[in-house]
Amino acid sequence: MLKRFISILLTVVMVSTFGVGMNFGQNVEVKAATAGITNGATYTIVSAYNGKAITQTDLSTFYANCVVWNTDAMSDLARWTLKETGDYYNITNVVSGKSIKITGKNSGDNMDLNGNDNSDNYRWKLVPITSGTYSGCYYIVSAVKNDNGEEEYAEIISDDDKKNKDGAQVRLWTKAKSVDYEPRQIWRIQKSDAENSSFTEAMADKALEAFKNKYYVKNSTTGYDSLGGGFWGIAEVMEAMLDGYETTGKSIYRDMFQNTYKDFIARNGDYWSNNDFNDDIAWAVLDSVRAYLLFGDQSYLDIAKKNWDFMYKRGTEGRTDGMIRWSHENGRGDGTLSCINGPATVGACYLAIATGDDSYYTKAKRVFDAWRNSSLYVREGDDAGHVWDSAGNAWRSTYNQGTFLGAAIMLYEKYGTQQYYDDACNVMANTVKNLCYNNILKEENTNSGDLSGMRGILMRYMRKFIVDFNKGEYLSFFKDNARVAWMNSNSKGIMQCAWQGKASEDATWDSFAAYNAISLMANMPTYADSLQRDAYSNIEAEDLDYCKGLISENSGGTSGGRSLGGVKNGNYAAYYNIDFGETGASKLTFKYSRETEKEDAKGTLEFRLGSTTGPLIAKASIENTGTWQNWKEVTIDTARITGVQNVYIVFKSDTPHVCNFDYFKFTKATKDDQGYFFLKSDASNQYAVCKNGSSDTTIVATSDNRDEWEQFKIIKNDDGTVSFKSLVSGKYICMVSEGAYLTASTSAIYTGEKFVIERYKEDTSKNKHFAIRSIANRKYLCVDPNGDKAVLSTSTTIGGLGETFHMETVNGEWIVPDGTILADSAYRDAFSKIEAERTDDYNGTINYDTYLGNTNDGEWARYDSVRFTKTAKSIIMNYSVRGRIATGKVSLYLDSLDTTPVGELYLTETAEDSWDTYVEKKFALEKEISAGVHKVYLKFTPDSGKTYVGNIDYFLFSEEPTTVAPTTEATTTVAPTTEAPTTAAPTTVAPTTEVPTTVAPTTGGPTTVTPTTEVPTTVAPTIEVPTTVAPTTEAPTTVASTTVAPTTEAPTTIAPTTEAPTTMAPTTQSETSTVAIGEGSDVGKV
């Protein structure tokens, strides 16, 4: 009786200390739960005996034992979905999807977790306890009765050495008959929503802190804080810290690496020739060379170089197969293993990057090629990608799979050889297929010895494969494994090598076993759902993929609460897999702060493609903002960039720090804001470039780079032409008449700065070549690949590669810019406006910016490729005639001036003494024009006593005949400008030398041309805006300025698009001169 009383008393005491909630770090008290079970809801199932919860503790196999674990380390692995199935329930783990089942039907048979086949083996009756001490709790009873027809109950195993421990087995037993035994079969079932649906950065930070708290301790011998001793093992622990720093910029990783490395050198020295194992040296070399690349300390590189060189020389002596000897320890022989060839190859690649010495790449390639072509690697078939440990051992280890993967990636990134890419893909697929179960890594399974630290090596190279090759389909591997590792941590946050299993509370293993899960989390490719980033949304600066030198830190006033800080000259941050889409970007916005460390000093941000020295996307000069807390947002133009790309931001300054950096995002290009492009000559197969930056802006096609000097922006003008603006000079490209050179040296757009981009083939869907024609002399740009490769405007036809170009984005994609005349519109539509000044050839006339003038007797203009899609019966012309000196006939010819005119148009006075009154009039054709393509000539014959016929704005054809008198639409008389025109009587005197000449340079090369927007070099301006009058015999200073509004549809007197020059733009009177004619037969032409 006393024994029974004591048993009951102990049970009451246990119950009174059982926690109410299911929170971490608390004991669980069994009290009455809410009556009933909600179908499909999530619950925890906690033993009334020892307060431990039924937990799935291993996700790496098809089935797992059903056990209990302490609730201090509870996670979703201890949460179960209860789903009704008749009078019974299926109990299914919310993480694995495995259901609790029986392995037999008699007492003592274990329960486990397995896939549900809907049999009674998976069905459980939940019997509520409605009174007494355990009211509100449940019995869990199998739907299958034992051989004696009795019900079997779920209970905690009774073995004294197991029943109170984490991992105690849950089994079947018949109904308990004693009070002290009864709690083993009683369960508290309480609703508990899932908490660990995804792995987060906060979880990674917490795991890292736990790791640091346990393993980062001072070495009393060396005086350094360190993560542990040994050689190759601690080398790998250190490299995981480098991984974490490189992918997050967090200082905790940097600090633990640097101090542990100092401790390592203090214990092992900086020259490791006394180590007989070449692979040990190779692992430590990786720490050293990567530390140099991340932190810039030369001593790291010196140590890496001398030890790799020694190791390679020693390891290849006497070998003829290209691979490296594993060990020089007595009795080891001279054989090779995968574990030496892998890290040695990767180390050589890093040394090549660090030193710029490609001989290291040559050695890396030699070793790797020999390795992959040996019996140590399966190259083809279903098992392709299997890396053997040794020639006689097919063991597939995580670290050998990892280093082979890393070596293949780095060699592919250097050489671009498809074989290396295929090898990487095969190894990745083989690893996931053979070393995982349900995407969870299952090898290796020990917390001691060499095998306990191999997983962490695989993680860094799997991440590199996913991020560098944009392999988002493997992202779930990291998300699933990190989530499972986190859920399997113990109550202190420590994880074991085999993170697919629950970590014990004692955690007796060293940092070499514990670091594996830290490496997994440090190498997380992204916490987002997708690997690709949206270029047009904020990209947080701290959400980087690779970095050098800087740190990510908490910051006030930032968009995400963090920013990049400690940024010094030469530091960089890289952001991979940014999706710019098919259209691409043309602008960039970023936010920064910059304390005034030096007055008037500026920093520079370079946004580059693919590497720190890759093609230039954009370059920004940043000013001081006063303090680090004073943030400024800046928007700049970019080179056009499309597709999914990797963006590097390189920080530069001559001050101690460059800036703090918050975020950046791009803006999508539009037809009116296309961004900067790269113009490439098909003849030289090189990019057009300002010859010597802003100091010599002559355009030559000599560059193999896509950088600052090669960038040009396309400006679409209102008249259908385009202009090109140089990034480096900030000026427009103009055609210099002396030699027809091009130079990026003018600040406004006039005739010399206008061009037409023409597609020279009609295959609009595929062809992206084009020709460029200068408006100034109507000739095509061309490049002589055998000469100085200057871009000249001298070709009259498109005869081959010399006259063809194509445009590229910064990522090298060929693109046809907006403003190009495509094949379907390369013809002039006869029934749409044809601008009169847009001639293909002419004699005597002058093509002003917005009209055709100087229509003297016998002079003509030609318009090619005019397409008539239907019969034309009349022609409409918009013109102005200053009656005092002009009226006459325009004869219309097709294809040749030697034929009979198809029409004669008599232009009558539109104003007595002004060129600024335009009218639109329809004229009947004497001969209808049938459908077809023709050259159209306009030939001018002034009336007797008159000098000119008139100024022509535009013309177009009509299928309608003329039946009414000529109409005058929207006649406009221009008011004078602020300077009243003079009223001198007409004179026949030729213009004096006061006529503006705008002469092109006569002696210097194209680089000495005075920009058109600068003050004229020869004459003072006659008025403040360009005149639009036809030539007269009066002095040009008597003409009123013409800021006239458009007459009907097209403006007739458009001022320059940006700055108004003080002299008239150069004309196209001849191919070599734009000088106004002041004497002889051409007197009066302006």
GROMACS .gro file of C-alpha atoms in nm, residues 375-378 386-398 401:
model
   18
  375SER     CA    1   3.981   0.559  -6.350
  376LEU     CA    2   3.901   0.796  -6.063
  377TYR     CA    3   3.613   0.952  -6.254
  378VAL     CA    4   3.313   0.808  -6.436
  386HIS     CA    5   3.085   0.962  -5.983
  387VAL     CA    6   3.424   1.056  -5.833
  388TRP     CA    7   3.609   0.757  -5.692
  389ASP     CA    8   3.827   0.787  -5.383
  390SER     CA    9   4.110   0.580  -5.532
  391ALA     CA   10   4.167   0.346  -5.821
  392GLY     CA   11   4.055   0.051  -5.610
  393ASN     CA   12   3.788   0.221  -5.404
  394ALA     CA   13   3.461   0.341  -5.559
  395TRP     CA   14   3.359   0.517  -5.238
  396ARG     CA   15   3.168   0.831  -5.332
  397SER     CA   16   3.250   1.092  -5.069
  398THR     CA   17   3.107   1.438  -5.024
  401GLN     CA   18   3.248   1.518  -5.523
   0.00000   0.00000   0.00000
